[in-house]
Phi, psi and omega in degrees: 000326180296317179296320178300316180294316182297309181295325179295315179294320178297315179298318179298319179295314180296320179293325175296319178297316180298315182296313181294316181298315181288327178295323181282325187254351179293176186252015174074013179280162179304322180293328176293316179297320180295322180295318178298316179297317182294317178295321179294317179296315181294325176296318177296322177301315179294321179295313181293325177295317179295318179295321178294327178292326180282320181236073184294341182281346182276130179280341185296313187289318178294322177294317178296324178299310184287327176296322178284321180299329179297333181278343188299311181298324181295313181290323179295319179294324176294322178296314180296323178300322178285326179292327182254033181301134182091351180220033182284140178276161181292337182284347183294323179297315178296323180295324179294319178295320177297323179293321177296318178297319178295320179299315179297320179296316180296319181294322179291325185265351192304316187253020177271158178298335181299324181277322186283317184253341182274173178240331184289311183297312176300323179295317179296316179298320180295318179296316179294320180300309180293326177297315178296319180294325176296317179294321177297316179298323182292341177297332177294320178294317179295322178295322179297329180286340185258009180251133181281331180291114184295326179295313179294325177299314179297322181289321177295322177293323177296318178294321178298318179294321178295316178296318180297318180296313180296319180293320179295318179294322178295317179294320180296319178292324177295326181279319188259008180074234184265028183301324182264007177056040176088355182294330178295335177275322184280330183304313177298330178295318177299320178298318178295320177298319177297315180298317180299315181296320183287323180290328177295332180264005179059026176200154174279134178296138176282172188296321181295316179294322179297315180295318181296314179295319179298321179295318181294306182291328177295319178295317178297317180298316180296319180296315180294322178296317179297318179295316179298315180298319179298316180296316182293315181293318185291326186244028185293339182268354183250107190307302185295320180292324179296316178298318179298316181298000000 
């Protein structure tokens, strides 16, 4: 539970930074607004999940989690609709109505004893939630098939693979507990950071640029993590120095 709470709070903080940063630096387009809303909703989900892990006896946090989770497919489908403008499939409209229906159901059931103490209702809601998100994610693949521009097709497919990977890791972590050591929680955060960066540049980063940026920032992250770990381990017995580290 401690790892769940820690990764949840870290993810919520990072998503808040992404939402605020994109809100300040975005260009006010519908896709920018949808990204801010989606990052904010997902951040609240991580916050409520972490709080529920710390205080599982409280009905407030689990209820807030499911009330917020109900909004996720609706906002995600709207976001995908703006990303794939001009190549939307006919199924996207039906998917939006299903997402609205799911949102209403979650809000009605969020604070009932069936969700807080039962196992069947939360399991059904979780299955429907991931099912809707999988269908929303698949709209990117369908949009890529309907676009003549090969560059845009490749970028939409790259985005579809990233969404599928993040969604799969999140589902696996939900099923297996801490099997992925929090990566299932952090992976969607990385995806949001990528989306924010690409929308600010009005284009999706191609694979070569994505790999180059990832290698640079990954190397910096590893170096800072190693330095931080060295400081903490070396000075763990010295109170003031440990706090500074």
